PDB file of C-alpha atoms and ligand atoms in Angstrom:
ATOM      1  CA  MET A 914      74.326 114.636 226.300  1.00 96.00           C
ATOM      2  CA  THR A 915      76.583 114.348 223.265  1.00 98.00           C
ATOM      3  CA  ARG A 916      75.897 116.800 220.460  1.00 98.00           C
ATOM      4  CA  VAL A 917      75.914 115.075 217.076  1.00 98.00           C
ATOM      5  CA  LEU A 918      75.528 116.762 213.699  1.00 99.00           C
ATOM      6  CA  LEU A 919      74.171 114.512 210.963  1.00 99.00           C
ATOM      7  CA  THR A 920      74.227 115.665 207.362  1.00 99.00           C
ATOM      8  CA  GLY A 921      72.532 114.172 204.304  1.00 99.00           C
ATOM      9  CA  PHE A 922      72.478 115.210 200.667  1.00 98.00           C
ATOM     10  CA  ALA A 923      69.899 116.618 198.283  1.00 98.00           C
ATOM     11  CA  PRO A 924      68.859 114.284 195.435  1.00 98.00           C
ATOM     12  CA  PHE A 925      71.270 114.029 192.477  1.00 97.00           C
ATOM     13  CA  ASP A 926      71.798 112.098 189.245  1.00 95.00           C
ATOM     14  CA  GLY A 927      68.129 112.364 188.239  1.00 95.00           C
ATOM     15  CA  GLU A 928      66.752 110.864 191.477  1.00 97.00           C
ATOM     16  CA  SER A 929      63.786 112.503 193.226  1.00 97.00           C
ATOM     17  CA  THR A 930      64.913 111.469 196.710  1.00 98.00           C
ATOM     18  CA  ASN A 931      68.211 110.922 198.462  1.00 98.00           C
ATOM     19  CA  PRO A 932      68.073 108.185 201.119  1.00 98.00           C
ATOM     20  CA  SER A 933      70.886 109.866 203.042  1.00 99.00           C
ATOM     21  CA  TRP A 934      68.689 112.847 203.830  1.00 98.00           C
ATOM     22  CA  GLN A 935      65.634 110.664 204.561  1.00 98.00           C
ATOM     23  CA  ALA A 936      67.682 108.587 207.004  1.00 99.00           C
ATOM     24  CA  VAL A 937      69.434 111.539 208.633  1.00 98.00           C
ATOM     25  CA  ARG A 938      66.160 113.395 209.191  1.00 98.00           C
ATOM     26  CA  ALA A 939      64.506 110.320 210.713  1.00 98.00           C
ATOM     27  CA  ALA A 940      67.514 109.590 212.941  1.00 98.00           C
ATOM     28  CA  ALA A 941      67.691 113.180 214.177  1.00 98.00           C
ATOM     29  CA  ASP A 942      63.926 113.324 214.800  1.00 98.00           C
ATOM     30  CA  ALA A 943      64.187 110.390 217.217  1.00 98.00           C
ATOM     31  CA  PRO A 944      67.769 110.271 218.481  1.00 98.00           C
ATOM     32  CA  PRO A 945      68.971 107.558 220.848  1.00 97.00           C
ATOM     33  CA  PRO A 946      69.180 108.325 224.580  1.00 96.00           C
ATOM     34  CA  GLY A 947      72.054 110.639 225.466  1.00 98.00           C
ATOM     35  CA  ILE A 948      72.367 112.066 221.962  1.00 98.00           C
ATOM     36  CA  GLU A 949      71.284 115.558 220.954  1.00 98.00           C
ATOM     37  CA  ALA A 950      71.099 115.434 217.172  1.00 98.00           C
ATOM     38  CA  SER A 951      70.849 118.089 214.467  1.00 98.00           C
ATOM     39  CA  ALA A 952      70.185 117.333 210.805  1.00 98.00           C
ATOM     40  CA  VAL A 953      71.303 119.452 207.873  1.00 98.00           C
ATOM     41  CA  GLU A 954      70.845 118.835 204.145  1.00 98.00           C
ATOM     42  CA  LEU A 955      73.869 119.612 201.972  1.00 99.00           C
ATOM     43  CA  PRO A 956      73.641 120.542 198.295  1.00 98.00           C
ATOM     44  CA  CYS A 957      75.240 118.062 195.895  1.00 98.00           C
ATOM     45  CA  ILE A 958      77.658 120.748 194.757  1.00 98.00           C
ATOM     46  CA  TYR A 959      81.440 120.860 195.042  1.00 98.00           C
ATOM     47  CA  GLY A 960      82.539 123.780 197.223  1.00 98.00           C
ATOM     48  CA  ALA A 961      79.060 124.898 198.359  1.00 98.00           C
ATOM     49  CA  SER A 962      78.548 121.599 200.209  1.00 98.00           C
ATOM     50  CA  ILE A 963      81.587 122.241 202.406  1.00 98.00           C
ATOM     51  CA  ALA A 964      80.466 125.843 203.009  1.00 98.00           C
ATOM     52  CA  VAL A 965      77.045 124.651 204.231  1.00 99.00           C
ATOM     53  CA  LEU A 966      78.723 121.996 206.402  1.00 99.00           C
ATOM     54  CA  ARG A 967      81.039 124.576 207.961  1.00 98.00           C
ATOM     55  CA  ALA A 968      78.113 126.916 208.723  1.00 98.00           C
ATOM     56  CA  ALA A 969      76.168 124.028 210.303  1.00 98.00           C
ATOM     57  CA  ILE A 970      79.153 123.124 212.493  1.00 98.00           C
ATOM     58  CA  GLU A 971      79.534 126.755 213.585  1.00 98.00           C
ATOM     59  CA  GLU A 972      75.838 126.931 214.410  1.00 98.00           C
ATOM     60  CA  THR A 973      75.364 123.610 216.207  1.00 98.00           C
ATOM     61  CA  ARG A 974      78.847 123.168 217.793  1.00 98.00           C
ATOM     62  CA  PRO A 975      78.783 119.367 217.570  1.00 98.00           C
ATOM     63  CA  GLU A 976      81.189 117.002 219.316  1.00 98.00           C
ATOM     64  CA  ILE A 977      80.639 114.413 216.589  1.00 98.00           C
ATOM     65  CA  VAL A 978      79.844 114.924 212.891  1.00 99.00           C
ATOM     66  CA  VAL A 979      78.536 112.096 210.718  1.00 99.00           C
ATOM     67  CA  CYS A 980      78.093 113.056 207.080  1.00 99.00           C
ATOM     68  CA  VAL A 981      75.955 110.651 205.068  1.00 99.00           C
ATOM     69  CA  GLY A 982      75.481 110.114 201.336  1.00 99.00           C
ATOM     70  CA  GLN A 983      73.816 107.752 198.879  1.00 98.00           C
ATOM     71  CA  ALA A 984      75.975 105.046 197.344  1.00 98.00           C
ATOM     72  CA  GLY A 985      73.653 103.579 194.722  1.00 98.00           C
ATOM     73  CA  GLY A 986      74.547  99.944 193.978  1.00 98.00           C
ATOM     74  CA  ARG A 987      76.147  99.182 197.337  1.00 98.00           C
ATOM     75  CA  PRO A 988      74.265  96.472 199.236  1.00 98.00           C
ATOM     76  CA  ASP A 989      74.978  97.641 202.785  1.00 98.00           C
ATOM     77  CA  ILE A 990      75.698 100.549 205.114  1.00 98.00           C
ATOM     78  CA  THR A 991      79.327 101.438 204.524  1.00 98.00           C
ATOM     79  CA  VAL A 992      81.407 103.292 207.086  1.00 98.00           C
ATOM     80  CA  GLU A 993      84.123 105.100 205.178  1.00 98.00           C
ATOM     81  CA  ARG A 994      87.742 104.806 206.284  1.00 98.00           C
ATOM     82  CA  VAL A 995      89.493 107.418 204.151  1.00 98.00           C
ATOM     83  CA  ALA A 996      88.928 110.742 202.397  1.00 99.00           C
ATOM     84  CA  LEU A 997      91.127 111.610 199.393  1.00 99.00           C
ATOM     85  CA  ASN A 998      92.284 115.096 198.421  1.00 99.00           C
ATOM     86  CA  VAL A 999      90.889 114.900 194.892  1.00 98.00           C
ATOM     87  CA  ASP A1000      87.771 115.840 192.962  1.00 98.00           C
ATOM     88  CA  ASP A1001      87.199 113.740 189.834  1.00 98.00           C
ATOM     89  CA  ALA A1002      83.586 113.991 188.691  1.00 98.00           C
ATOM     90  CA  ARG A1003      81.978 111.086 186.793  1.00 96.00           C
ATOM     91  CA  ILE A1004      78.838 113.203 186.365  1.00 98.00           C
ATOM     92  CA  PRO A1005      78.357 116.965 186.790  1.00 98.00           C
ATOM     93  CA  ASP A1006      77.325 118.149 190.256  1.00 98.00           C
ATOM     94  CA  ALA A1007      74.015 119.977 190.775  1.00 98.00           C
ATOM     95  CA  SER A1008      75.577 123.261 189.613  1.00 98.00           C
ATOM     96  CA  GLY A1009      76.928 121.678 186.418  1.00 98.00           C
ATOM     97  CA  ALA A1010      80.525 121.613 187.630  1.00 98.00           C
ATOM     98  CA  GLY A1011      82.672 118.613 186.733  1.00 98.00           C
ATOM     99  CA  PRO A1012      86.191 119.030 188.097  1.00 98.00           C
ATOM    100  CA  ILE A1013      88.800 116.524 186.926  1.00 98.00           C
ATOM    101  CA  ASP A1014      91.736 115.621 189.164  1.00 98.00           C
ATOM    102  CA  GLU A1015      91.601 118.835 191.169  1.00 98.00           C
ATOM    103  CA  ALA A1016      92.842 119.050 194.747  1.00 98.00           C
ATOM    104  CA  ILE A1017      90.127 119.828 197.286  1.00 98.00           C
ATOM    105  CA  VAL A1018      92.692 121.640 199.432  1.00 98.00           C
ATOM    106  CA  PRO A1019      95.730 122.556 197.294  1.00 98.00           C
ATOM    107  CA  GLY A1020      98.825 121.549 199.258  1.00 98.00           C
ATOM    108  CA  GLY A1021      96.735 119.598 201.788  1.00 98.00           C
ATOM    109  CA  PRO A1022      97.514 116.015 202.811  1.00 98.00           C
ATOM    110  CA  ALA A1023      96.762 113.385 200.140  1.00 99.00           C
ATOM    111  CA  ALA A1024      94.254 111.779 202.498  1.00 99.00           C
ATOM    112  CA  TYR A1025      92.711 111.819 205.945  1.00 99.00           C
ATOM    113  CA  PHE A1026      91.383 108.891 207.944  1.00 98.00           C
ATOM    114  CA  SER A1027      87.972 109.017 209.601  1.00 98.00           C
ATOM    115  CA  THR A1028      88.200 109.935 213.272  1.00 98.00           C
ATOM    116  CA  LEU A1029      85.115 107.858 214.046  1.00 98.00           C
ATOM    117  CA  PRO A1030      85.589 104.334 215.479  1.00 98.00           C
ATOM    118  CA  ILE A1031      84.752 102.747 212.122  1.00 98.00           C
ATOM    119  CA  LYS A1032      85.075  99.104 213.150  1.00 98.00           C
ATOM    120  CA  ALA A1033      83.006  99.583 216.289  1.00 98.00           C
ATOM    121  CA  CYS A1034      80.364 101.364 214.211  1.00 98.00           C
ATOM    122  CA  VAL A1035      80.193  98.481 211.732  1.00 98.00           C
ATOM    123  CA  GLU A1036      79.881  95.964 214.570  1.00 98.00           C
ATOM    124  CA  ALA A1037      77.106  98.010 216.221  1.00 98.00           C
ATOM    125  CA  VAL A1038      75.072  98.218 213.012  1.00 98.00           C
ATOM    126  CA  ARG A1039      75.465  94.476 212.450  1.00 98.00           C
ATOM    127  CA  ALA A1040      74.465  93.777 216.053  1.00 98.00           C
ATOM    128  CA  ALA A1041      71.266  95.735 215.365  1.00 98.00           C
ATOM    129  CA  GLY A1042      70.541  93.258 212.563  1.00 98.00           C
ATOM    130  CA  LEU A1043      71.487  95.448 209.624  1.00 99.00           C
ATOM    131  CA  PRO A1044      74.172  94.873 206.957  1.00 98.00           C
ATOM    132  CA  ALA A1045      77.307  96.991 207.280  1.00 98.00           C
ATOM    133  CA  SER A1046      80.966  97.006 206.344  1.00 98.00           C
ATOM    134  CA  VAL A1047      84.038  99.213 206.209  1.00 98.00           C
ATOM    135  CA  SER A1048      84.594 100.940 202.864  1.00 98.00           C
ATOM    136  CA  ASN A1049      88.038 101.998 201.740  1.00 98.00           C
ATOM    137  CA  THR A1050      86.832 104.512 199.165  1.00 98.00           C
ATOM    138  CA  ALA A1051      84.203 107.205 199.335  1.00 98.00           C
ATOM    139  CA  GLY A1052      84.702 107.798 195.607  1.00 98.00           C
ATOM    140  CA  THR A1053      85.822 111.106 194.121  1.00 98.00           C
ATOM    141  CA  PHE A1054      82.477 112.870 193.824  1.00 98.00           C
ATOM    142  CA  VAL A1055      80.783 115.262 196.271  1.00 98.00           C
ATOM    143  CA  CYS A1056      80.635 112.759 199.149  1.00 98.00           C
ATOM    144  CA  ASN A1057      84.401 112.301 199.253  1.00 98.00           C
ATOM    145  CA  HIS A1058      84.703 116.077 198.804  1.00 98.00           C
ATOM    146  CA  VAL A1059      82.584 116.752 201.917  1.00 99.00           C
ATOM    147  CA  PHE A1060      84.350 114.006 203.876  1.00 99.00           C
ATOM    148  CA  TYR A1061      87.757 115.523 203.045  1.00 99.00           C
ATOM    149  CA  GLY A1062      86.457 119.026 203.828  1.00 99.00           C
ATOM    150  CA  LEU A1063      85.203 117.816 207.206  1.00 99.00           C
ATOM    151  CA  ALA A1064      88.437 115.982 207.996  1.00 99.00           C
ATOM    152  CA  HIS A1065      90.525 119.022 207.023  1.00 98.00           C
ATOM    153  CA  LEU A1066      88.391 121.301 209.188  1.00 98.00           C
ATOM    154  CA  ILE A1067      88.817 118.917 212.126  1.00 98.00           C
ATOM    155  CA  ALA A1068      92.581 118.574 211.546  1.00 98.00           C
ATOM    156  CA  THR A1069      93.230 122.294 211.205  1.00 98.00           C
ATOM    157  CA  GLU A1070      90.600 124.045 213.330  1.00 98.00           C
ATOM    158  CA  LEU A1071      88.501 121.695 215.462  1.00 98.00           C
ATOM    159  CA  PRO A1072      90.753 119.289 217.374  1.00 97.00           C
ATOM    160  CA  ASP A1073      87.998 118.343 219.828  1.00 97.00           C
ATOM    161  CA  VAL A1074      85.534 117.292 217.131  1.00 98.00           C
ATOM    162  CA  ARG A1075      85.412 113.737 215.750  1.00 98.00           C
ATOM    163  CA  GLY A1076      83.858 112.983 212.408  1.00 98.00           C
ATOM    164  CA  GLY A1077      83.507 110.741 209.430  1.00 99.00           C
ATOM    165  CA  PHE A1078      81.351 109.606 206.557  1.00 99.00           C
ATOM    166  CA  VAL A1079      78.764 106.866 206.008  1.00 99.00           C
ATOM    167  CA  HIS A1080      77.253 105.779 202.681  1.00 99.00           C
ATOM    168  CA  VAL A1081      73.766 104.257 202.508  1.00 99.00           C
ATOM    169  CA  PRO A1082      72.260 102.121 199.699  1.00 98.00           C
ATOM    170  CA  TYR A1083      69.335 103.067 197.472  1.00 98.00           C
ATOM    171  CA  THR A1084      65.892 102.669 199.030  1.00 98.00           C
ATOM    172  CA  PRO A1085      63.501 100.013 197.615  1.00 98.00           C
ATOM    173  CA  GLU A1086      61.418 102.860 196.110  1.00 98.00           C
ATOM    174  CA  GLN A1087      64.405 103.928 194.001  1.00 98.00           C
ATOM    175  CA  VAL A1088      65.006 100.505 192.475  1.00 98.00           C
ATOM    176  CA  VAL A1089      61.534  99.267 191.512  1.00 98.00           C
ATOM    177  CA  ALA A1090      62.538  99.345 187.847  1.00 97.00           C
ATOM    178  CA  ARG A1091      66.154  98.204 188.086  1.00 95.00           C
ATOM    179  CA  ALA A1092      67.985  95.286 189.613  1.00 93.00           C
ATOM    180  CA  GLU A1093      69.970  97.035 192.324  1.00 98.00           C
ATOM    181  CA  PRO A1094      70.314  96.306 196.040  1.00 98.00           C
ATOM    182  CA  SER A1095      68.359  98.477 198.455  1.00 98.00           C
ATOM    183  CA  LEU A1096      67.676  99.207 202.112  1.00 98.00           C
ATOM    184  CA  PRO A1097      64.622 101.082 203.465  1.00 98.00           C
ATOM    185  CA  ALA A1098      65.364 104.583 204.756  1.00 98.00           C
ATOM    186  CA  ASP A1099      64.051 103.722 208.232  1.00 98.00           C
ATOM    187  CA  ALA A1100      66.574 100.880 208.444  1.00 98.00           C
ATOM    188  CA  ALA A1101      69.338 103.275 207.413  1.00 99.00           C
ATOM    189  CA  ALA A1102      68.089 105.660 210.114  1.00 99.00           C
ATOM    190  CA  ARG A1103      68.369 102.874 212.709  1.00 98.00           C
ATOM    191  CA  ALA A1104      71.922 102.268 211.547  1.00 99.00           C
ATOM    192  CA  LEU A1105      72.755 105.965 211.917  1.00 99.00           C
ATOM    193  CA  ARG A1106      71.396 105.969 215.473  1.00 98.00           C
ATOM    194  CA  GLU A1107      73.702 103.036 216.284  1.00 98.00           C
ATOM    195  CA  ILE A1108      76.629 104.838 214.686  1.00 98.00           C
ATOM    196  CA  ALA A1109      75.965 108.054 216.622  1.00 98.00           C
ATOM    197  CA  LEU A1110      75.722 106.142 219.899  1.00 98.00           C
ATOM    198  CA  THR A1111      78.831 104.108 219.189  1.00 98.00           C
ATOM    199  CA  ALA A1112      80.846 107.171 218.217  1.00 98.00           C
ATOM    200  CA  ALA A1113      79.740 108.923 221.415  1.00 98.00           C
ATOM    201  CA  ARG A1114      80.766 105.945 223.575  1.00 97.00           C
ATOM    202  CA  THR A1115      83.902 104.727 221.814  1.00 97.00           C
ATOM    203  CA  ARG A1116      87.132 106.732 221.883  1.00 95.00           C
ATOM    204  CA  THR A1117      89.433 103.909 220.832  1.00 97.00           C
ATOM    205  CA  ASP A1118      88.327 101.716 217.973  1.00 98.00           C
ATOM    206  CA  ILE A1119      88.088  97.958 218.349  1.00 97.00           C
ATOM    207  CA  ARG A1120      90.627  95.771 216.559  1.00 98.00           C
ATOM    208  CA  VAL A1121      88.736  93.443 214.235  1.00 97.00           C
ATOM    209  CA  ALA A1122      89.353  92.648 210.586  1.00 96.00           C
ATOM    210  CA  GLY A1123      87.509  94.943 208.198  1.00 95.00           C
ATOM    211  CA  GLY A1124      89.849  95.116 205.265  1.00 94.00           C
ATOM    212  CA  ALA A1125      89.379  94.169 201.650  1.00 94.00           C
ATOM    213  CA  THR A1126      91.554  92.497 199.046  1.00 94.00           C
ATOM    214  CA  HIS A1127      90.396  94.864 196.309  1.00 91.00           C
TER     215      HIS A1127
HETATM  216  N1  PCA B2364      76.158 110.650 197.054  1.00 83.74           N
HETATM  217  C1  PCA B2364      77.152 111.209 196.167  1.00 83.74           C
HETATM  218  C2  PCA B2364      77.075 112.696 196.368  1.00 83.74           C
HETATM  219  C3  PCA B2364      75.805 112.952 197.079  1.00 83.74           C
HETATM  220  C4  PCA B2364      75.347 111.618 197.543  1.00 83.74           C
HETATM  221  O1  PCA B2364      74.382 111.418 198.261  1.00 83.74           O
HETATM  222  C5  PCA B2364      78.534 110.622 196.383  1.00 83.74           C
HETATM  223  O2  PCA B2364      78.639 109.458 196.836  1.00 83.74           O
HETATM  224  O3  PCA B2364      79.523 111.279 196.106  1.00 83.74           O
END
């Protein structure tokens, strides 16, 4: 069995649901064979989100951590490549904080790469019939913050853990009154199961194109 910790986020930006938490909970309730999954909801708050993540890692001792967030407006499941050492809030977080150009870890590396096999994960989600791609930015809000916090924890304290970040689109329920792309939460949950399985099985990523020109 491979122990996998999945995290989602609480709703933010006026939404009443967050598809990341819906998908994570569903994926962890029915994990794929060989995977022992835990699900934890993180607050959409700078600082506190990393503290809750750290406590969840200490409690569940995962081998793989997949943090998940909502990326409203994106049309597909995006497996993030890189976490940046910067907080730059477009909107306040759930505590009202809105840092501008602040380092997440002062003196830390400018960026960390995901230690998940991102290309293999994208291929696995596509093979399951769901849209997916590599993303080269997780933004500069709380999702990137958690991704960087996770990557820093792995780099400095948890060398045996592998981890990364996945963004999921809005659900259809969230976009009934606006023209935005969406994906049902149960489809996002299926994608997360594929990603957990692929991460458990794949130590060395596959070499296929997944870049972008902008
Ligand atoms: N998405 C936000 C933060 C929480 C979430 O689900 C983000 O992309 O930063």
